[in-house]
Every structure is written in structure tokens, then in C-alpha cells.
PDB file of C-alpha atoms and ligand atoms in Angstrom:
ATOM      1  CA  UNK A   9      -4.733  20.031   5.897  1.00  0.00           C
ATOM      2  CA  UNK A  10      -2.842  16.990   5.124  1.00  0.00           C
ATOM      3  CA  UNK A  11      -2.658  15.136   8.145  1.00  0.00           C
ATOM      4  CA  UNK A  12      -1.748  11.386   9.433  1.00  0.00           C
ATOM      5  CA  UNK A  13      -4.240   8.621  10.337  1.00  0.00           C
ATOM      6  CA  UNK A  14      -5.443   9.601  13.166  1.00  0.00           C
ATOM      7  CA  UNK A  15      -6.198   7.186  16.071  1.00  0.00           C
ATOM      8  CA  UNK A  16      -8.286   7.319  18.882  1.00  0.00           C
ATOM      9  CA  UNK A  17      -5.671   8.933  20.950  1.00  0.00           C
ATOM     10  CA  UNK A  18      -4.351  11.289  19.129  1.00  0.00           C
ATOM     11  CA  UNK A  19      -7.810  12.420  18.400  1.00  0.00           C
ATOM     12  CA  UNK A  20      -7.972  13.150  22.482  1.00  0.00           C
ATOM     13  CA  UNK A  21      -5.064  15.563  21.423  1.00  0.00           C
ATOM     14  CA  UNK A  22      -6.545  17.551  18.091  1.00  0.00           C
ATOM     15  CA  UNK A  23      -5.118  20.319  18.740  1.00  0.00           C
ATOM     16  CA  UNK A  24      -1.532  19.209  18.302  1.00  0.00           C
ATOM     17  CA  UNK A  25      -3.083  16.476  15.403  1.00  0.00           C
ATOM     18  CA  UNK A  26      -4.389  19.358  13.435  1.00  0.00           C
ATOM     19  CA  UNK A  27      -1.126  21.087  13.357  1.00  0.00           C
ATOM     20  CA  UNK A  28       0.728  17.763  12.081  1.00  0.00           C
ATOM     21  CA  UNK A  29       0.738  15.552   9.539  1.00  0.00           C
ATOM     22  CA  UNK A  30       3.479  12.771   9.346  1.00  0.00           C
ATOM     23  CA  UNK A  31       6.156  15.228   9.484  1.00  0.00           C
ATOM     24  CA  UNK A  32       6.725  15.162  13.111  1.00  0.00           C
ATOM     25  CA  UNK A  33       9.267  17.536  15.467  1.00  0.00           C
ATOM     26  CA  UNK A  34       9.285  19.520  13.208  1.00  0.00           C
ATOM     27  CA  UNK A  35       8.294  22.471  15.494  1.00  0.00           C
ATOM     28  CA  UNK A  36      12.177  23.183  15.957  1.00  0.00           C
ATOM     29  CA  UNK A  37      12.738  24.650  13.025  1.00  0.00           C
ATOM     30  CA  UNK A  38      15.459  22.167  12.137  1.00  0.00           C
ATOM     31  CA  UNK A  39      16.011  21.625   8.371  1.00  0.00           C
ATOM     32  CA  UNK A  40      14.069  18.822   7.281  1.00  0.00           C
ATOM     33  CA  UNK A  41      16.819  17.053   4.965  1.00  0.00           C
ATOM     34  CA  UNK A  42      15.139  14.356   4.855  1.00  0.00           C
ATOM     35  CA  UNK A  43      12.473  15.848   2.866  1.00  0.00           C
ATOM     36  CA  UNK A  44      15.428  17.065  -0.026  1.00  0.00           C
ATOM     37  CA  UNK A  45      15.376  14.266  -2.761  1.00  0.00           C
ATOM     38  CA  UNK A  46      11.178  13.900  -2.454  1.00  0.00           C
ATOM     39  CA  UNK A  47      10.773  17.970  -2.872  1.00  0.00           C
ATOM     40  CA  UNK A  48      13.265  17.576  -5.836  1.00  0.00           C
ATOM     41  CA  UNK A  49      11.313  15.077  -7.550  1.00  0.00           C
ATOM     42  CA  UNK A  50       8.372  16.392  -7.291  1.00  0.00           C
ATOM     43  CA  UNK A  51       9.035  19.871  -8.040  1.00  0.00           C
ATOM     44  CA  UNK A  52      11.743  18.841 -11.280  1.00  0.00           C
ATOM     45  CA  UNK A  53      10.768  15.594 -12.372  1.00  0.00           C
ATOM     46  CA  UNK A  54       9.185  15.383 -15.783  1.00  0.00           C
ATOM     47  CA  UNK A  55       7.579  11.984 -14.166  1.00  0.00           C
ATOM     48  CA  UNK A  56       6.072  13.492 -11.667  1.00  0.00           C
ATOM     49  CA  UNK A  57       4.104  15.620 -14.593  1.00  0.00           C
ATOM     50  CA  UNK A  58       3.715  12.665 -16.630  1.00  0.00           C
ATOM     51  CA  UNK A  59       2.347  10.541 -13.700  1.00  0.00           C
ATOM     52  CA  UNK A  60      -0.352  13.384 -12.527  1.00  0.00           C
ATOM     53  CA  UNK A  61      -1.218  13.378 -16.179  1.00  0.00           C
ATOM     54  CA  UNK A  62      -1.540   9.477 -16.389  1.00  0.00           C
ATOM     55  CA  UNK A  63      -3.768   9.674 -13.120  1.00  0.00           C
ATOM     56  CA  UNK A  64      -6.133  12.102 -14.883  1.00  0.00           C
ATOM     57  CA  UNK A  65      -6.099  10.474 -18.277  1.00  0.00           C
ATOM     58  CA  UNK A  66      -7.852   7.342 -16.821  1.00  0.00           C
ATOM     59  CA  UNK A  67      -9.570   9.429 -14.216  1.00  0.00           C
ATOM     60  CA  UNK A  68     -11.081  10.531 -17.015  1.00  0.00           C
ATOM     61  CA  UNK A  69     -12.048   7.697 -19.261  1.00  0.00           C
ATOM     62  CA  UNK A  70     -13.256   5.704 -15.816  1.00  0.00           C
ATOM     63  CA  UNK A  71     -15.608   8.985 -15.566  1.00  0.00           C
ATOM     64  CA  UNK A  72     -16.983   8.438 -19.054  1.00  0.00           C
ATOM     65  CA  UNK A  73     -17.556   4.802 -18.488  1.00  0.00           C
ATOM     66  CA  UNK A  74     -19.717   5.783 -15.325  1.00  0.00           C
ATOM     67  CA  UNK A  75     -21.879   8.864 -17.495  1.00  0.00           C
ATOM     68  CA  UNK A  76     -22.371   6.669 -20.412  1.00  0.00           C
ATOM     69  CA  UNK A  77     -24.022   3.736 -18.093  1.00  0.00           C
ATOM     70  CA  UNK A  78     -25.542   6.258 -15.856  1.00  0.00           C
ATOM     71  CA  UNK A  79     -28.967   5.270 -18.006  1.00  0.00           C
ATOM     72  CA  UNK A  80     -31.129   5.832 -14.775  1.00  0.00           C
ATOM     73  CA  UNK A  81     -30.006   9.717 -14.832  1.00  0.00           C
ATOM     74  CA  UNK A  82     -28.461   9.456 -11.269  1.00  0.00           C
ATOM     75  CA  UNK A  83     -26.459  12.282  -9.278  1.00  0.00           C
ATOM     76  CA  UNK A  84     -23.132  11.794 -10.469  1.00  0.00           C
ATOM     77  CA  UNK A  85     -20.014  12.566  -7.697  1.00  0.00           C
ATOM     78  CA  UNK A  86     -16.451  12.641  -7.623  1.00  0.00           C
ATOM     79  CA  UNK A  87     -14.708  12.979  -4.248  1.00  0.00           C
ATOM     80  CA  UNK A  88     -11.305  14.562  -4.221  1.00  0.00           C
ATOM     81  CA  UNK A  89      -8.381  15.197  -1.712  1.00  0.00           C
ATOM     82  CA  UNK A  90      -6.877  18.621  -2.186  1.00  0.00           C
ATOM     83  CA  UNK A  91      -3.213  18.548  -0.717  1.00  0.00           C
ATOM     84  CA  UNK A  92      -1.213  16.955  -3.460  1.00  0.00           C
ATOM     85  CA  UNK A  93      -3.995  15.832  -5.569  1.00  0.00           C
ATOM     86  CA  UNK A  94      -5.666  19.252  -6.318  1.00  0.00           C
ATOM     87  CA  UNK A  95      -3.022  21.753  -5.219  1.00  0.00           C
ATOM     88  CA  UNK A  96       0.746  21.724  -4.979  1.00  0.00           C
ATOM     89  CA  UNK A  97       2.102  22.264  -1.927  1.00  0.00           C
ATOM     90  CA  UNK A  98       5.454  21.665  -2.268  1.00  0.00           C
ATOM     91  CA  UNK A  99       6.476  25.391  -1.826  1.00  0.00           C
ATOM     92  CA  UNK A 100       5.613  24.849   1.594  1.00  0.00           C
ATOM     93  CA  UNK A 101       7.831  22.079   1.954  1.00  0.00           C
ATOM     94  CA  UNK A 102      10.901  23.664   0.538  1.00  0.00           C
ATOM     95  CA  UNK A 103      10.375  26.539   3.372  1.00  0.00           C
ATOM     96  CA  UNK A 104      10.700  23.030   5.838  1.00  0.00           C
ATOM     97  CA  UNK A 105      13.921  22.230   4.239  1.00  0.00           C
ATOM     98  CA  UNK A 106      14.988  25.816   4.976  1.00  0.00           C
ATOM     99  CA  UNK A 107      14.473  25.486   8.403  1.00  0.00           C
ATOM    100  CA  UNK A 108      11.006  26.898   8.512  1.00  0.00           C
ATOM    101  CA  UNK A 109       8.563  26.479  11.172  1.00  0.00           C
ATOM    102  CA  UNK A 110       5.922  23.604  10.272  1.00  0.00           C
ATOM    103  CA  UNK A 111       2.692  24.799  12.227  1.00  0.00           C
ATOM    104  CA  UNK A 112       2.793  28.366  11.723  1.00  0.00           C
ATOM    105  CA  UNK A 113       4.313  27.972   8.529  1.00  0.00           C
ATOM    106  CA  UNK A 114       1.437  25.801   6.870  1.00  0.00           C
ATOM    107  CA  UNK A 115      -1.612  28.776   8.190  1.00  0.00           C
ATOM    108  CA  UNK A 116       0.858  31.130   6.165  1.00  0.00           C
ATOM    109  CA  UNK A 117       1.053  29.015   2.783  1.00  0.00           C
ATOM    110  CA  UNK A 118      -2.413  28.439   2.703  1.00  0.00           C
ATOM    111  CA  UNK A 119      -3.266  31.716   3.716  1.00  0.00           C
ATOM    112  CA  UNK A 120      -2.029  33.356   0.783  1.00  0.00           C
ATOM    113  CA  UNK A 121      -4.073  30.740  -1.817  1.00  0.00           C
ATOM    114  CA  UNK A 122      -1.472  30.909  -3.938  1.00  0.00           C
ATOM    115  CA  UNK A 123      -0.522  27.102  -4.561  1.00  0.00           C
ATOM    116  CA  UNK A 124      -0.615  26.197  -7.668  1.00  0.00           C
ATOM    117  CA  UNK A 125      -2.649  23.385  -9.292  1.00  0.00           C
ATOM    118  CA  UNK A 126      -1.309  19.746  -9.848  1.00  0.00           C
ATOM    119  CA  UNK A 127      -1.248  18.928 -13.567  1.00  0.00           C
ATOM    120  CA  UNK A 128      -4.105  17.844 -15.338  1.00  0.00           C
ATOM    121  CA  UNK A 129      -6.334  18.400 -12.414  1.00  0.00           C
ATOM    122  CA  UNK A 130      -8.065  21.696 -13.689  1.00  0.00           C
ATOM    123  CA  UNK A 131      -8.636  20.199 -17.062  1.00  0.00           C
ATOM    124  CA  UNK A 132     -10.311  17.331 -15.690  1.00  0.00           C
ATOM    125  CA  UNK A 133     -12.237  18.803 -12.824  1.00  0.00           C
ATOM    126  CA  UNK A 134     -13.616  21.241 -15.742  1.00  0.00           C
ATOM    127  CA  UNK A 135     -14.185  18.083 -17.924  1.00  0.00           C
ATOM    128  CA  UNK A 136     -16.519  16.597 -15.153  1.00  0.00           C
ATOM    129  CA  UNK A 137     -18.386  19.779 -14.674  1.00  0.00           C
ATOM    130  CA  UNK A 138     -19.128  19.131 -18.614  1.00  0.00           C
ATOM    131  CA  UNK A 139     -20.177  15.967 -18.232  1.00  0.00           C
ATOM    132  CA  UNK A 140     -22.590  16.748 -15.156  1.00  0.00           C
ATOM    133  CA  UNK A 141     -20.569  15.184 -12.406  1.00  0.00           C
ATOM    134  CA  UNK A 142     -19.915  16.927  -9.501  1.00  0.00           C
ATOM    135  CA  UNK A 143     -16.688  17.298  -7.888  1.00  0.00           C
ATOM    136  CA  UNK A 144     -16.655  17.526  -3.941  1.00  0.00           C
ATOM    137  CA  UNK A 145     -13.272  18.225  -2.462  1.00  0.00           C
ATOM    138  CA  UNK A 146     -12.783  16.647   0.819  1.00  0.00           C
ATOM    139  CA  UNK A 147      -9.892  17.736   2.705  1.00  0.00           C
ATOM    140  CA  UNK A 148      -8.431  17.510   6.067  1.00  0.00           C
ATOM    141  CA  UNK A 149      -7.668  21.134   5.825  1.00  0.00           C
ATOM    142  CA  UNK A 150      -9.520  22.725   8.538  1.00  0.00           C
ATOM    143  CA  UNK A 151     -12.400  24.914   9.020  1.00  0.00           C
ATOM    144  CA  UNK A 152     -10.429  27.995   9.884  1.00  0.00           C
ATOM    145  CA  UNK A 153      -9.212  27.477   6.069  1.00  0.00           C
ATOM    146  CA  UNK A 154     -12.054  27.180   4.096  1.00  0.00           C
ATOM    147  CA  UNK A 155     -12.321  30.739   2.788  1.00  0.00           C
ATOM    148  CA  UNK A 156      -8.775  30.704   1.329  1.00  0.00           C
ATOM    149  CA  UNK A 157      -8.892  26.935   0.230  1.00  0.00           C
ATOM    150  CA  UNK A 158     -12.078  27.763  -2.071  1.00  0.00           C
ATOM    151  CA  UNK A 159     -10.380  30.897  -3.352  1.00  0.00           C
ATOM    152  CA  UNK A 160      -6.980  29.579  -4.149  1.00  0.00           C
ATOM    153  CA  UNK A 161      -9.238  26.767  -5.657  1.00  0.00           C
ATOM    154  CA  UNK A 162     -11.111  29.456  -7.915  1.00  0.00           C
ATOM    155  CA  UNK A 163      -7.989  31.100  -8.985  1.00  0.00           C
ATOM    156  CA  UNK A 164      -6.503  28.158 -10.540  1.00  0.00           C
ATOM    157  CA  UNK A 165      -9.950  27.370 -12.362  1.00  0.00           C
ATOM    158  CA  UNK A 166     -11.370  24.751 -10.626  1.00  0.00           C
ATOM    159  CA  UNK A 167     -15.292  24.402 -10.794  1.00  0.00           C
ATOM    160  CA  UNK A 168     -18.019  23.638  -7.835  1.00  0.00           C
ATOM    161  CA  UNK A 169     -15.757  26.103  -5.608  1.00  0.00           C
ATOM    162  CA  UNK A 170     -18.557  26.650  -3.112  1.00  0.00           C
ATOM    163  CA  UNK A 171     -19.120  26.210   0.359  1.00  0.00           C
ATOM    164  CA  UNK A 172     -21.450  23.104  -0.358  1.00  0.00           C
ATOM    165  CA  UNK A 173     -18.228  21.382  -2.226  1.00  0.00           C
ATOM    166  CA  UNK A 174     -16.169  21.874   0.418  1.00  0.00           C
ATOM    167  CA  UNK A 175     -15.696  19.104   2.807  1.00  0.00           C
ATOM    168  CA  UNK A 176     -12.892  19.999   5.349  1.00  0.00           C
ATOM    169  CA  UNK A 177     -12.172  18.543   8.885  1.00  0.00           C
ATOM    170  CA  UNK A 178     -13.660  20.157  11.008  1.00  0.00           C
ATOM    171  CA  UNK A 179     -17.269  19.123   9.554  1.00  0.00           C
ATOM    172  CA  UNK A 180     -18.020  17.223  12.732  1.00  0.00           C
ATOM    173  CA  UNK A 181     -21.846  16.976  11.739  1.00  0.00           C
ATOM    174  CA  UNK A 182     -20.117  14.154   9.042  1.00  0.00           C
ATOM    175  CA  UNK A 183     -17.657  12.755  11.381  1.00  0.00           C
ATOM    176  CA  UNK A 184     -17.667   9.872  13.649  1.00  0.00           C
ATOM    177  CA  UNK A 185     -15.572  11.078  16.228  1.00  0.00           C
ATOM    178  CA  UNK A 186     -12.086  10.767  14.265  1.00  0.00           C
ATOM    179  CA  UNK A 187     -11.848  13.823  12.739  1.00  0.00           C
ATOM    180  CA  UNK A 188      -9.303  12.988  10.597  1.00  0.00           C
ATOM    181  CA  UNK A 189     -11.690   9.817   8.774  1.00  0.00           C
ATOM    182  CA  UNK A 190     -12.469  11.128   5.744  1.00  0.00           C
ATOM    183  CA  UNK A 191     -15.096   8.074   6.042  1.00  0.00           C
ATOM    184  CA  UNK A 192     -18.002  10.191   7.557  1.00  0.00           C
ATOM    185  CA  UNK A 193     -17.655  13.220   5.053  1.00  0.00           C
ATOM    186  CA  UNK A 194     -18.283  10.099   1.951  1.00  0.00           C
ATOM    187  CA  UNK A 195     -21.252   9.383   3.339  1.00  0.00           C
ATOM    188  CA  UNK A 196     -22.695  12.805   3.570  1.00  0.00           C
ATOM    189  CA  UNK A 197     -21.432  12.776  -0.102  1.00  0.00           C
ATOM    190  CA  UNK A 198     -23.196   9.517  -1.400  1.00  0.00           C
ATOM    191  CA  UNK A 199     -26.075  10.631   0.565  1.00  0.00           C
ATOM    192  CA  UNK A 200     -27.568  12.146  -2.502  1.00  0.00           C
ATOM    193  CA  UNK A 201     -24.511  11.174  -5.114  1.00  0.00           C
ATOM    194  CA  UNK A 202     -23.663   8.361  -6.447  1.00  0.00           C
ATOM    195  CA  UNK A 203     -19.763   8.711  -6.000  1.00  0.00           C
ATOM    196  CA  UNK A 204     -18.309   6.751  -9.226  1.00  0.00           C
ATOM    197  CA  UNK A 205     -14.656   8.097  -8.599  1.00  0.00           C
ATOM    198  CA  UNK A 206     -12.002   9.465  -5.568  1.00  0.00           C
ATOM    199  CA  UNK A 207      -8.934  10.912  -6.482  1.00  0.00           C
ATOM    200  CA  UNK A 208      -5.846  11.192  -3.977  1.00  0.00           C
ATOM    201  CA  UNK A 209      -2.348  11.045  -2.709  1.00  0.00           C
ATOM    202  CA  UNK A 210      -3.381   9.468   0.498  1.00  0.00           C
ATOM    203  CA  UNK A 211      -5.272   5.560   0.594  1.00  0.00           C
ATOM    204  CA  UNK A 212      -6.889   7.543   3.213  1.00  0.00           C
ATOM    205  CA  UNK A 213      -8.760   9.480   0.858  1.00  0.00           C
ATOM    206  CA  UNK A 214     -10.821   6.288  -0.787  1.00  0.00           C
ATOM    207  CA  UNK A 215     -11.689   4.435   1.970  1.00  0.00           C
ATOM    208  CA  UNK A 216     -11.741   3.616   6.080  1.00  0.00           C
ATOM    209  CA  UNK A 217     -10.259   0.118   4.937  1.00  0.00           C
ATOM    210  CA  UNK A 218      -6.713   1.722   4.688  1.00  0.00           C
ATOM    211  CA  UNK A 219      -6.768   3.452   7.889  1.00  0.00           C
ATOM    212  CA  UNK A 220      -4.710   0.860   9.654  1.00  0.00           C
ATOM    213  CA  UNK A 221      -1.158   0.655   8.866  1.00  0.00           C
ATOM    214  CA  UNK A 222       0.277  -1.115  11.909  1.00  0.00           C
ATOM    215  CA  UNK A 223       0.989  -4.406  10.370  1.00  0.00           C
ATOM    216  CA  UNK A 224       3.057  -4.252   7.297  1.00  0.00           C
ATOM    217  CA  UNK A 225       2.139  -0.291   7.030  1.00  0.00           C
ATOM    218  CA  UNK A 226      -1.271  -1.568   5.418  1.00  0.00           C
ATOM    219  CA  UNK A 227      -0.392  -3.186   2.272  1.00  0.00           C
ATOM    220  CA  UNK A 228      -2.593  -6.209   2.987  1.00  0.00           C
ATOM    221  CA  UNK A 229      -5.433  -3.983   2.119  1.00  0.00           C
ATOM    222  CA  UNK A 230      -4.140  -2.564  -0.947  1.00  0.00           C
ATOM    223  CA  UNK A 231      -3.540  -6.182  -1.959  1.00  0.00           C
ATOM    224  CA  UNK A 232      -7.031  -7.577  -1.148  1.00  0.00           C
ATOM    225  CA  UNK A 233      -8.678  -4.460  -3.003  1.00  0.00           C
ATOM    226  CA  UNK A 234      -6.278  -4.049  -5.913  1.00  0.00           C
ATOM    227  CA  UNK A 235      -8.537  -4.151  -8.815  1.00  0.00           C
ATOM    228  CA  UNK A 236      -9.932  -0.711  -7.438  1.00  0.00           C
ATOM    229  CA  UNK A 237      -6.592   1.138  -8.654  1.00  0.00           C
ATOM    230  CA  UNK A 238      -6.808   2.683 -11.207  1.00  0.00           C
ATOM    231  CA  UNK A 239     -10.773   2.166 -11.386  1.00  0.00           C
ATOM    232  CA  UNK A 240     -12.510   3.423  -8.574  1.00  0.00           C
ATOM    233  CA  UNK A 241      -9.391   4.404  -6.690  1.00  0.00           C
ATOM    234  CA  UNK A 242      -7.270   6.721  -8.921  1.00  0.00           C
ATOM    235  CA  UNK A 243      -3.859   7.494  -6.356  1.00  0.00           C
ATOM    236  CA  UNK A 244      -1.360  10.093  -7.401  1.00  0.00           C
ATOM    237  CA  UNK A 245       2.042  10.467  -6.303  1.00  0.00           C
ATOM    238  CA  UNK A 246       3.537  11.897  -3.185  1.00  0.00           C
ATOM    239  CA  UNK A 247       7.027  11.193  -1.555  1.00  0.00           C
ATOM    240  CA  UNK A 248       7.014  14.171   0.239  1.00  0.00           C
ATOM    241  CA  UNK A 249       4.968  12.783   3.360  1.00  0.00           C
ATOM    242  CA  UNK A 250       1.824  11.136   4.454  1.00  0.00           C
ATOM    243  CA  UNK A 251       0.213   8.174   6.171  1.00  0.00           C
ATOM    244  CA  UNK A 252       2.740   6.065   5.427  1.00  0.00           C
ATOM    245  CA  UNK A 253       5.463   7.670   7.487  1.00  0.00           C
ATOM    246  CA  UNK A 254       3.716   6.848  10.235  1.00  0.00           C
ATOM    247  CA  UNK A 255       4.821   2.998  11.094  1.00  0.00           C
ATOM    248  CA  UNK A 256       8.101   4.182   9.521  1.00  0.00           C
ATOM    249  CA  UNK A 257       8.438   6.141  12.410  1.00  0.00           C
ATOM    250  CA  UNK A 258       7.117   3.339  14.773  1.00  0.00           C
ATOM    251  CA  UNK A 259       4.012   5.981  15.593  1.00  0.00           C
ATOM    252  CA  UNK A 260       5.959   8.499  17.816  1.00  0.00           C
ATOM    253  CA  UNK A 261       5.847  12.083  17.513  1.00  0.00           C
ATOM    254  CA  UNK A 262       8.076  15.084  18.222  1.00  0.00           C
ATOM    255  CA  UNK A 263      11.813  12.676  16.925  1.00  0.00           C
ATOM    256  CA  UNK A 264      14.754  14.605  16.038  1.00  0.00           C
ATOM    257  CA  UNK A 265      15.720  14.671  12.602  1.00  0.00           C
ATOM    258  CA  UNK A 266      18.812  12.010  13.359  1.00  0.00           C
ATOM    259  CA  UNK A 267      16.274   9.750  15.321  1.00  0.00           C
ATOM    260  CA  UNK A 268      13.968   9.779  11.801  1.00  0.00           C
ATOM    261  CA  UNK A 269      17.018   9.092  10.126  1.00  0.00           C
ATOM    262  CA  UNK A 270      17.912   6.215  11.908  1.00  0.00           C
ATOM    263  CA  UNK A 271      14.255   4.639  12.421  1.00  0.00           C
ATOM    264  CA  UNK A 272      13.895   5.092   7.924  1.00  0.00           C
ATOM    265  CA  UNK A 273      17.655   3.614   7.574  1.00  0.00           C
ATOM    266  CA  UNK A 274      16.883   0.587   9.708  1.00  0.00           C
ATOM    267  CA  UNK A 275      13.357  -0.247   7.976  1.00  0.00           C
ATOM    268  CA  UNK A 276      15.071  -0.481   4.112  1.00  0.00           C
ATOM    269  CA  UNK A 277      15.924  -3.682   3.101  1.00  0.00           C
ATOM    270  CA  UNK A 278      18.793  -5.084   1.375  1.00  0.00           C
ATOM    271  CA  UNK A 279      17.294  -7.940  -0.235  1.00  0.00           C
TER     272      UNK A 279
HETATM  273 MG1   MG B  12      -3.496  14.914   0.043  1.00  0.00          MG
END
């Protein structure tokens, strides 16, 4: 599932880091207000369609740059997130803002493989598969959601839905101890692909160098690599949570809705 950076000692506590992503006490049941104007946008903003589609559209040329130079015939790879890149899973979050339960409620939504897919993200998942490049989704879902991940997956249309595509978090054989690393499941990738693309929501899903957001929530390595955007990184948008909430939230867990209020209000600037 869509979960946090996780550190060293929160991976001592997996099961409660499995359950959560940045989203945290929200256990109570308490509406999640905060999450209001991020679920509007991205549920009835036309931008939010146009800026999926704008991800994909030079998703898509970068992929034809790397087939048409692929003289030496290599395995071709993209890597993918799922959780806001693939999938929309913004009903889920509306059932937050109702007041609904985040842990059991998440096993429920994806349970039922019903999200839909993001726009543009079929087409050019299909487009790939054309063109001979395989598409490996790696996910911090977990294992105990595999089966309905690769069928919700299938009935949107996405290709490569098979166990062998499916990367989720629980694939310790890949991992190197922090489960949540996406860094370890890459590898197994580019073991026998040559990954020329990764597609997410998260700067977690591209690379370990964006794991750390303690000092100035990790923009000094988005500036030292920002050439990759929009090349080898392709990012989509998410308000709705993620990694960045984190420092936002000075790293604690289990804060009352007012006590996330107050720790975002004092963090904006007014300059
Ligand atoms: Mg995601």
C-alpha cells in the first residue's frame, strides 16, 4: 500500500507501518478534514486530468527515445508505483473524510479491486507492451493483496498483470531490511532489464536518494538530480498524502486532527 519512508525504527514496528502511510491517528475514526480540499482536487479538477495526461504524454515520448536507441536489442523495463500513479484511490480517502476507519478501511477498498485507473495510464502501459517494454509495478501494497491488486489491475486493462510483474512489499527476498525501500525490488528489476523509465506519485518510487526528508523535507535531492524530471523520473500528482507529510508532522505518529492542524499551520510561510 502507500506507505511513508520508513526508517529503521519504524521498520522494528511493521506491523503498525504496514497499516499507515502518512496519514497518522487516524485509527479514531475522526473525520480527516484536513484531507477535504486535496480529495476535491483530485477527484474534480480538470488539472488533475490534464496533469496525469501531461505525465504520460512525455512518459511516452521518453519511452520511444529509449526503443529507438535500444540498437543492442536489450530487455526493455518500466517500473511503476500503483497507488496514485496506476490506480485511483481517492474513493478511499473520501470514506476518511467521512469518518471512516483508516486500517480496516484500506483491506476493504482494495479488496473489492474496484479503483479505477488514473488517466492516461492504461493507454500508455498498453503502448509499452507494443513497443516491447515491460511494465513492472512495484508497490508497497502488501503481499496479503496481491491477488486483488493484479485483478483490479486486469479489469481496468492494464498489461503484464502477472505474478512475475508484481513487486509488492512484502518481497523480502528483494529487500534490504526496510521493507518499505522500494530500492531492493529495482534491483531485482534491472537484474535482467534495463529500466529506461519509473513512474510515480512518491520520489520514493525512483530512487533510495529521496528517502531522507529530515532536512528541508528532502528538496536538496530533488535539486541536485533535477534534470531526471521529466526524463527518467516522470512524478504525477498527489496532495492527498505521502512522504512528504512526514517532517510536516515533525515524524510523530498517532496526532489528533487539531495537533496536525497546528504542526501544517505553523510550517507555511508568509513570505
Ligand atoms: Mg503511490
Amino acid at each position: 500500500m502507500r506507505l511513508p519512508i520508513l526508517t529503521t525504527f519504524l521498520a522494528a514496528n511493521l506491523l503498525i507501518s504496514c497499516q499507515s502511510k502518512s496519514q497518522t491517528g487516524t485509527s479514531t475514526g475522526k473525520s480527516q478534514d484536513n484531507l477535504l480540499l486535496a480529495v476535491s482536487w483530485y477527484q474534480n479538477s480538470a488539472e488533475m486530468t490534464a496533469l496525469y495526461y501531461q505525465g504520460f504524454n512525455i512518459a511516452r515520448q521518453r519511452l520511444n527515445e529509449a526503443v529507438d536507441k535500444n540498437e543492442a536489442g536489450k530487455s526493455l523495463a518500466v517500473v511503476v508505483d500503483i497507488d496514485e500513479t496506476m490506480l485511483d484511490n481517492s474513493p478511499f480517502e473520501t470514506t476518511l473524510i467521512k469518518g471512516g476507519n483508516f486500517q480496516k478501511g484500506w483491506y476493504e477498498w482494495t479488496k473489492k479491486a474496484s479503483a479505477r485507473a488514473l488517466p492516461g495510464a492504461v493507454d500508455f502501459a498498453n503502448y509499452a507492451k507494443s513497443r516491447k517494454v515491460e511494465i513492472f509495478y512495484i508497490t508497497n501494497r502488501d503481499s496479503s493483496e496481491r491477488k486483488s491488486t493484479l485483478q483490479n489491475l486486469e479489469n481496468v486493462g492494464f498489461p503484464y498483470t502477472t505474478d512475475d510483474h508484481l513487486l509488492t512489499r512484502n518481497d523480502m527476498s528483494y529487500s534490504t531490511g526496510n521493507t518499505s525501500s522500494k530500492a531492493g525490488r529495482r534491483a531485482k528489476v534491472a537484474e535482467k532489464h534495463e529500466i529506461i523509465l519509473l513512474l510515480g506519485d512518491n520520489l520514493n518510487d525512483f530512487s533510495e536518494i529521496f528517502e531522507d526528508r529530515h532536512v528541508n523535507n528532502g528538496k536538496e535531492a530533488v535539486e541536485k538530480n533535477r534534470e531526471s524530471f521529466g526524463k527518467k523520473f516522470i512524478i504525477l500528482p498527489n496532495p492527498m498524502y505521502g512522504a512528504w507529510e512526514k517532517p510536516l508532522y515533525d515524524y510523530k505518529e498517532k496526532l489528533t486532527e487539531d495537533k496536525k492542524t497546528e504542526l501544517l499551520k505553523s510550517k507555511l510561510r508568509t513570505d
